[in-house]
Amino acid sequence: MTSDLTPDTASDTASDTASDDMVPDTTSAAGPAQPAQPGGEHMVSADDVHKSFGAVHVLKGISLRVRRGEVMCLIGPSGSGKSTFLRCINHLEKVDAGSLRVDGELVGYRRHAGRLHELRESEIARKRAEIGMVFQHFNLFPHMSALQNIIEAPIRVKREPRAEVTERAHRLLERVGLADKAGAYPKQLSGGQQQRVAIARALAMRPKLMLFDEPTSALDPELVGEVLDVMRDLAAEGMTMVVVTHEMGFAREVGDSLVFMDAGVVVETGRPRDVLANPQHERTASFLSKVL
Amino acid sequence: MTSLSGNTETQPSPGLAAEPVPAEELPVIPVRHPGRWVGAAVIAVLLAMLVHSLVVNPNWQWDYVQGYFTYHAILGGILVTLELTVLAMVLGIVGGVVLAVMRLSPNPIVVSAAWVYTWFFRGTPVLVQLLFWGFIARLYPELSLGIPFGPRFVTVDSNTLISTFTAAVLGLGLNEAAYMSEIVRAGILSVDHGQGEAAAALGMRRLQTMRRIVLPQAMRVIVPPTGNETISMLKTTSLVVVLALGDLLGVAALIYGGNFKQIPLLVMASLWYLIMTSVLSVIQYYVERRFARGSSRALPPTPIQRIRTRLRGGSNGATHRPPTSPVAVRHEGGAAL
């Protein structure tokens, strides 16, 4: 059952060159043309974001910008706060201080008459529905088939007609190379296949932003490629992505920008090639020397 | 089980020598268990004594047991017992799920309310609760529907609204809800935290997540103790004898109150309870087996399948399993020789 990898794993090197041309300059304001967006050119804007768990200060003033269509890779040692920052973006964690905006709107709050009002559960849920998230451990619903996993949220959350959603789900499964696995339960799929279903599940909500939390860290080495291929295709289509990863190869090929975090602060930002080849900070250099 | 024929089918791993060595056929001597024979002898003697006393002692009055076994009043009592069990368990399960969800709510008021309920209903004897519901009319002779502290729209006599049967169902069911809430809560907590997060990330609300994602997965943990509670409830219904409700034990008590044949009637009631709990145990087994689906790839064998395997597999009752490595077995056999 685990042997039928997708045919597209073979196209690993072919897509390298294709995506290479698409990498825009980090400093330019370009990106897929989406005029008159409420958030301006930035999909995510973080300014001095702080977060503590009890006495542990996990994020100590994170400031970042993610442009529309940009693929930003977050790297750093474990405990550096990169996953926590990612989880703040869709309000799985509450920000303690600072301002975090997605598509121009504050995460978790509404500004009214000079005050910040905490959002109600329904409002938070509505905003989360616009942001896709892929987890390290897939978190597929084990009691549902691959297809049911994908159609659940569009039907229950967005109240879309079942027939329409089902058709879209089949197209998504085909896109991630699992057209024949619609009826399979997560237990019957390999890790790589499960993660691809998880990506399809997130895409079924037609998100404007995709968050990836170490999507390949729980996978056997030979299954990493098939998941990265799907993500590479997604990036090529212009999806805005924030990816916490340890895959430096992926960051170099697909990432538009690379952020190195350590101990709750952003140490270094830049084009992946530059940062990986020529880190400006000693901490970055020391980290990269261990992982590369 | 007497020889190692058939080992040659085992594939040698590719890393080992290429030529598979043909297996020798050697007799295998199973381990002896002399302690089992001693134990069996002791139990056989005790069993013989029991059977002897059942037959010889006339006080058992087996003819009365048999005579009342299918007496129509007794069958009516059995029906009442079963009805009470089903209704009280339905009330208990529904109430238990509601209380468990309340206990896990982010709202502290809701959490406290559920906690106080459980504290009260678990902290007082169910017999006392049954009596309270039975005497509810002494406490509130009339029950009304209306605005709190304001006008009343409908008023009914408590005894009309809450019959003895309703009082019994309420007493047993509301008490059961307190216990079921803990079982359901344990089930909910057993579901991986990531499931709720994945649902939240997709924009699902808390109650939606609970109903669609968490509770279905919690069922595997909830079902076995719920079966246990149902069997327990079937026996607990006998407490309604204090409400003079005609359940199985109530009818039996009524009869022996008239003819003083206490022992045969209690034996008869016990036999009926045993039959009913046995049936419930069988149902429980198959329900559990059904919910095990999806969590493991191979289902556990049914009791009938297990008996069949045991009869075929010989006296030791171990699972019938071929030796894994012909090399290892042959080595041990060689050492023994």
Coordinates of N, CA and C in Angstrom, one line a residue, chain A residues 112-235:
Chain A
H112 N -12.1 49.6 17.2 CA -13.4 50.4 17.1 C -13.3 51.6 18.1
A113 N -13.4 52.8 17.6 CA -13.4 54.0 18.4 C -12.2 54.0 19.4
G114 N -11.0 53.8 18.8 CA -9.8 53.9 19.5 C -9.5 52.8 20.6
R115 N -10.3 51.7 20.5 CA -10.1 50.6 21.4 C -10.0 49.3 20.6
L116 N -9.4 48.3 21.2 CA -9.3 47.0 20.6 C -10.4 46.1 21.3
H117 N -11.3 45.5 20.4 CA -12.2 44.6 21.0 C -11.8 43.2 20.6
E118 N -11.8 42.3 21.6 CA -11.5 40.9 21.2 C -12.6 40.3 20.3
L119 N -12.2 39.5 19.4 CA -13.1 38.9 18.5 C -13.9 37.7 19.1
R120 N -15.1 37.6 18.7 CA -15.9 36.4 19.2 C -15.4 35.2 18.5
E121 N -15.8 34.0 19.0 CA -15.4 32.7 18.5 C -15.7 32.6 17.0
S122 N -17.0 33.0 16.7 CA -17.4 32.9 15.3 C -16.6 33.7 14.4
E123 N -16.2 34.9 14.8 CA -15.4 35.8 14.0 C -14.0 35.2 13.7
I124 N -13.4 34.7 14.8 CA -12.1 34.1 14.7 C -12.2 32.9 13.7
A125 N -13.3 32.1 13.9 CA -13.4 30.9 13.0 C -13.5 31.3 11.6
R126 N -14.2 32.4 11.3 CA -14.4 32.9 9.9 C -13.0 33.3 9.3
K127 N -12.2 33.9 10.2 CA -10.9 34.3 9.6 C -10.0 33.1 9.4
R128 N -10.1 32.2 10.3 CA -9.2 31.0 10.2 C -9.6 30.2 8.9
A129 N -10.9 30.3 8.6 CA -11.3 29.5 7.4 C -10.6 30.1 6.1
E130 N -10.1 31.3 6.2 CA -9.4 31.9 5.0 C -7.9 31.5 5.0
I131 N -7.4 30.9 6.0 CA -6.0 30.6 6.1 C -5.9 29.1 6.2
G132 N -5.1 28.5 5.3 CA -4.9 27.0 5.4 C -3.7 26.7 6.2
M133 N -3.8 25.6 7.0 CA -2.7 25.2 7.8 C -2.3 23.8 7.6
V134 N -1.1 23.4 7.5 CA -0.6 22.1 7.4 C 0.3 21.8 8.6
F135 N 0.0 20.7 9.3 CA 0.7 20.4 10.5 C 1.8 19.3 10.3
Q136 N 2.8 19.4 11.3 CA 3.9 18.4 11.2 C 3.3 16.9 11.3
H137 N 2.3 16.7 12.1 CA 1.8 15.4 12.3 C 0.5 15.2 11.5
F138 N 0.3 15.9 10.4 CA -0.8 15.8 9.5 C -2.2 16.1 10.1
N139 N -2.5 15.5 11.2 CA -3.7 15.7 11.9 C -4.9 15.5 11.0
L140 N -4.9 14.5 10.2 CA -6.1 14.1 9.4 C -7.1 13.5 10.4
F141 N -8.3 13.5 10.0 CA -9.4 13.0 10.9 C -9.4 11.4 10.6
P142 N -9.0 10.6 11.6 CA -8.8 9.2 11.3 C -10.1 8.4 11.0
H143 N -11.2 9.0 11.5 CA -12.5 8.3 11.3 C -13.1 8.6 9.9
M144 N -12.5 9.4 9.1 CA -13.0 9.8 7.8 C -12.1 9.4 6.7
S145 N -12.6 9.1 5.6 CA -11.8 8.8 4.4 C -11.1 10.1 3.9
A146 N -10.2 9.9 3.0 CA -9.5 11.0 2.4 C -10.4 12.1 1.9
L147 N -11.4 11.6 1.1 CA -12.4 12.5 0.5 C -13.2 13.2 1.6
Q148 N -13.7 12.4 2.6 CA -14.5 13.1 3.7 C -13.7 14.1 4.5
N149 N -12.4 13.8 4.7 CA -11.5 14.8 5.3 C -11.5 16.1 4.5
I150 N -11.5 16.0 3.2 CA -11.4 17.2 2.4 C -12.7 18.0 2.3
I151 N -13.8 17.3 2.2 CA -15.1 18.0 2.0 C -15.7 18.5 3.3
E152 N -15.2 18.0 4.5 CA -15.9 18.3 5.8 C -16.0 19.8 6.0
A153 N -14.9 20.5 6.0 CA -14.9 21.9 6.3 C -15.7 22.8 5.3
P154 N -15.5 22.6 3.9 CA -16.2 23.4 3.0 C -17.7 23.2 3.2
I155 N -18.2 22.0 3.5 CA -19.6 21.8 3.7 C -20.1 22.3 5.0
R156 N -19.4 22.1 6.1 CA -19.8 22.5 7.4 C -19.6 23.9 7.7
V157 N -18.4 24.5 7.3 CA -18.1 25.8 7.6 C -18.6 26.8 6.6
K158 N -18.3 26.5 5.3 CA -18.7 27.5 4.3 C -20.1 27.2 3.7
R159 N -20.7 26.1 4.1 CA -22.0 25.7 3.7 C -22.1 25.6 2.2
E160 N -21.1 25.1 1.5 CA -21.1 24.9 0.1 C -21.9 23.6 -0.3
P161 N -22.5 23.6 -1.4 CA -23.2 22.3 -1.8 C -22.3 21.1 -1.9
R162 N -22.7 20.0 -1.4 CA -21.9 18.8 -1.3 C -21.4 18.4 -2.7
A163 N -22.3 18.4 -3.7 CA -21.8 17.9 -5.0 C -20.7 18.7 -5.5
E164 N -20.8 20.0 -5.4 CA -19.8 20.9 -5.9 C -18.4 20.7 -5.1
V165 N -18.5 20.6 -3.8 CA -17.3 20.4 -3.0 C -16.7 19.0 -3.3
T166 N -17.5 18.0 -3.5 CA -17.0 16.7 -3.8 C -16.2 16.7 -5.1
E167 N -16.8 17.4 -6.1 CA -16.1 17.4 -7.4 C -14.7 18.1 -7.2
R168 N -14.7 19.2 -6.4 CA -13.5 20.0 -6.2 C -12.5 19.1 -5.5
A169 N -13.0 18.3 -4.5 CA -12.1 17.5 -3.7 C -11.4 16.4 -4.6
H170 N -12.2 15.9 -5.6 CA -11.6 14.9 -6.5 C -10.5 15.5 -7.3
R171 N -10.8 16.8 -7.8 CA -9.7 17.5 -8.5 C -8.5 17.7 -7.7
L172 N -8.7 18.1 -6.4 CA -7.6 18.4 -5.5 C -6.8 17.1 -5.3
L173 N -7.5 16.0 -5.1 CA -6.8 14.7 -4.9 C -5.9 14.4 -6.1
E174 N -6.5 14.6 -7.3 CA -5.7 14.4 -8.5 C -4.5 15.3 -8.5
R175 N -4.7 16.5 -8.1 CA -3.6 17.5 -8.2 C -2.4 17.0 -7.3
V176 N -2.7 16.4 -6.1 CA -1.7 16.0 -5.2 C -1.3 14.5 -5.5
G177 N -1.8 14.0 -6.6 CA -1.4 12.7 -7.1 C -2.0 11.5 -6.3
L178 N -3.2 11.7 -5.8 CA -3.9 10.7 -5.0 C -5.3 10.4 -5.5
A179 N -5.5 10.5 -6.8 CA -6.8 10.4 -7.4 C -7.5 9.1 -7.0
D180 N -6.7 8.0 -6.8 CA -7.2 6.7 -6.5 C -7.4 6.4 -5.0
K181 N -7.1 7.4 -4.2 CA -7.1 7.2 -2.7 C -8.3 7.9 -2.0
A182 N -9.3 8.3 -2.8 CA -10.4 9.0 -2.2 C -11.1 8.3 -1.1
G183 N -11.2 7.0 -1.3 CA -11.9 6.2 -0.2 C -11.0 5.7 0.9
A184 N -9.7 5.9 0.8 CA -8.8 5.3 1.8 C -8.9 6.1 3.1
Y185 N -8.7 5.4 4.2 CA -8.7 6.0 5.5 C -7.2 6.4 5.8
P186 N -7.0 7.4 6.6 CA -5.6 7.8 6.9 C -4.7 6.7 7.3
K187 N -5.2 5.7 8.2 CA -4.4 4.6 8.6 C -3.8 3.8 7.4
Q188 N -4.6 3.8 6.3 CA -4.2 3.0 5.2 C -3.2 3.7 4.2
L189 N -2.9 5.0 4.6 CA -2.0 5.8 3.7 C -0.6 5.9 4.4
S190 N 0.4 6.1 3.5 CA 1.7 6.4 4.0 C 1.8 7.8 4.6
G191 N 2.9 8.1 5.3 CA 3.0 9.5 5.8 C 2.9 10.6 4.8
G192 N 3.6 10.3 3.7 CA 3.7 11.3 2.6 C 2.3 11.5 2.0
Q193 N 1.6 10.3 1.8 CA 0.2 10.4 1.2 C -0.7 11.2 2.2
Q194 N -0.6 10.9 3.5 CA -1.4 11.6 4.5 C -1.1 13.1 4.4
Q195 N 0.1 13.5 4.3 CA 0.4 14.9 4.3 C -0.1 15.6 3.0
R196 N -0.1 14.8 1.9 CA -0.7 15.4 0.7 C -2.2 15.6 0.8
V197 N -2.8 14.6 1.5 CA -4.3 14.8 1.7 C -4.5 16.0 2.6
A198 N -3.6 16.2 3.6 CA -3.8 17.3 4.5 C -3.7 18.6 3.7
I199 N -2.8 18.7 2.8 CA -2.6 19.9 1.9 C -3.9 20.1 1.1
A200 N -4.4 19.0 0.5 CA -5.6 19.1 -0.3 C -6.8 19.6 0.6
R201 N -6.8 19.1 1.9 CA -7.9 19.5 2.8 C -7.8 21.0 3.0
A202 N -6.6 21.5 3.2 CA -6.5 23.0 3.5 C -6.8 23.7 2.2
L203 N -6.4 23.2 1.0 CA -6.7 24.0 -0.2 C -8.2 24.0 -0.6
A204 N -8.9 23.0 -0.1 CA -10.4 22.9 -0.4 C -11.1 24.1 0.1
M205 N -10.6 24.8 1.1 CA -11.2 26.0 1.7 C -10.9 27.2 0.8
R206 N -10.1 27.1 -0.2 CA -9.7 28.2 -1.1 C -9.0 29.3 -0.2
P207 N -7.9 28.9 0.5 CA -7.3 29.9 1.4 C -6.6 31.0 0.6
K208 N -6.4 32.1 1.2 CA -5.6 33.2 0.6 C -4.1 33.1 1.1
L209 N -3.9 32.3 2.1 CA -2.6 32.2 2.7 C -2.5 30.7 3.2
M210 N -1.3 30.1 3.0 CA -1.1 28.8 3.5 C 0.1 28.8 4.5
L211 N -0.1 28.2 5.7 CA 0.9 28.0 6.7 C 1.3 26.6 6.8
F212 N 2.6 26.4 6.7 CA 3.2 25.0 6.8 C 4.0 24.9 8.1
D213 N 3.7 24.0 9.0 CA 4.4 23.9 10.2 C 5.3 22.6 10.2
E214 N 6.5 22.7 9.7 CA 7.4 21.6 9.6 C 6.7 20.4 8.9
P215 N 6.2 20.6 7.6 CA 5.4 19.6 7.0 C 6.1 18.3 6.7
T216 N 7.4 18.3 6.6 CA 8.1 17.1 6.2 C 8.9 16.5 7.4
S217 N 8.8 17.1 8.6 CA 9.7 16.6 9.7 C 9.3 15.2 10.2
A218 N 8.0 14.8 10.0 CA 7.6 13.6 10.6 C 7.7 12.4 9.5
L219 N 8.2 12.8 8.4 CA 8.2 11.8 7.3 C 9.5 11.0 7.1
D220 N 9.3 9.8 6.6 CA 10.5 9.0 6.3 C 11.2 9.8 5.2
P221 N 12.6 9.7 5.1 CA 13.3 10.5 4.1 C 12.8 10.3 2.7
E222 N 12.5 9.1 2.3 CA 12.1 8.9 0.9 C 10.7 9.4 0.6
L223 N 10.0 9.9 1.6 CA 8.6 10.4 1.3 C 8.6 11.9 1.3
V224 N 9.7 12.5 1.7 CA 9.8 14.0 1.8 C 9.6 14.6 0.4
G225 N 10.2 14.0 -0.6 CA 10.1 14.6 -1.9 C 8.7 14.8 -2.5
E226 N 7.9 13.8 -2.2 CA 6.5 13.9 -2.8 C 5.7 15.1 -2.2
V227 N 6.0 15.4 -0.9 CA 5.3 16.5 -0.3 C 5.8 17.8 -0.8
L228 N 7.2 17.9 -0.8 CA 7.8 19.1 -1.3 C 7.4 19.4 -2.7
D229 N 7.2 18.4 -3.6 CA 6.7 18.6 -5.0 C 5.4 19.3 -5.0
V230 N 4.5 18.9 -4.1 CA 3.1 19.5 -4.1 C 3.3 20.9 -3.7
M231 N 4.1 21.2 -2.7 CA 4.3 22.6 -2.2 C 4.9 23.4 -3.3
R232 N 5.9 22.8 -4.0 CA 6.5 23.6 -5.1 C 5.5 24.0 -6.1
D233 N 4.6 23.1 -6.5 CA 3.6 23.4 -7.5 C 2.7 24.5 -7.0
L234 N 2.4 24.4 -5.7 CA 1.5 25.4 -5.1 C 2.2 26.8 -5.2
A235 N 3.5 26.9 -4.9 CA 4.2 28.1 -4.9 C 4.2 28.7 -6.3

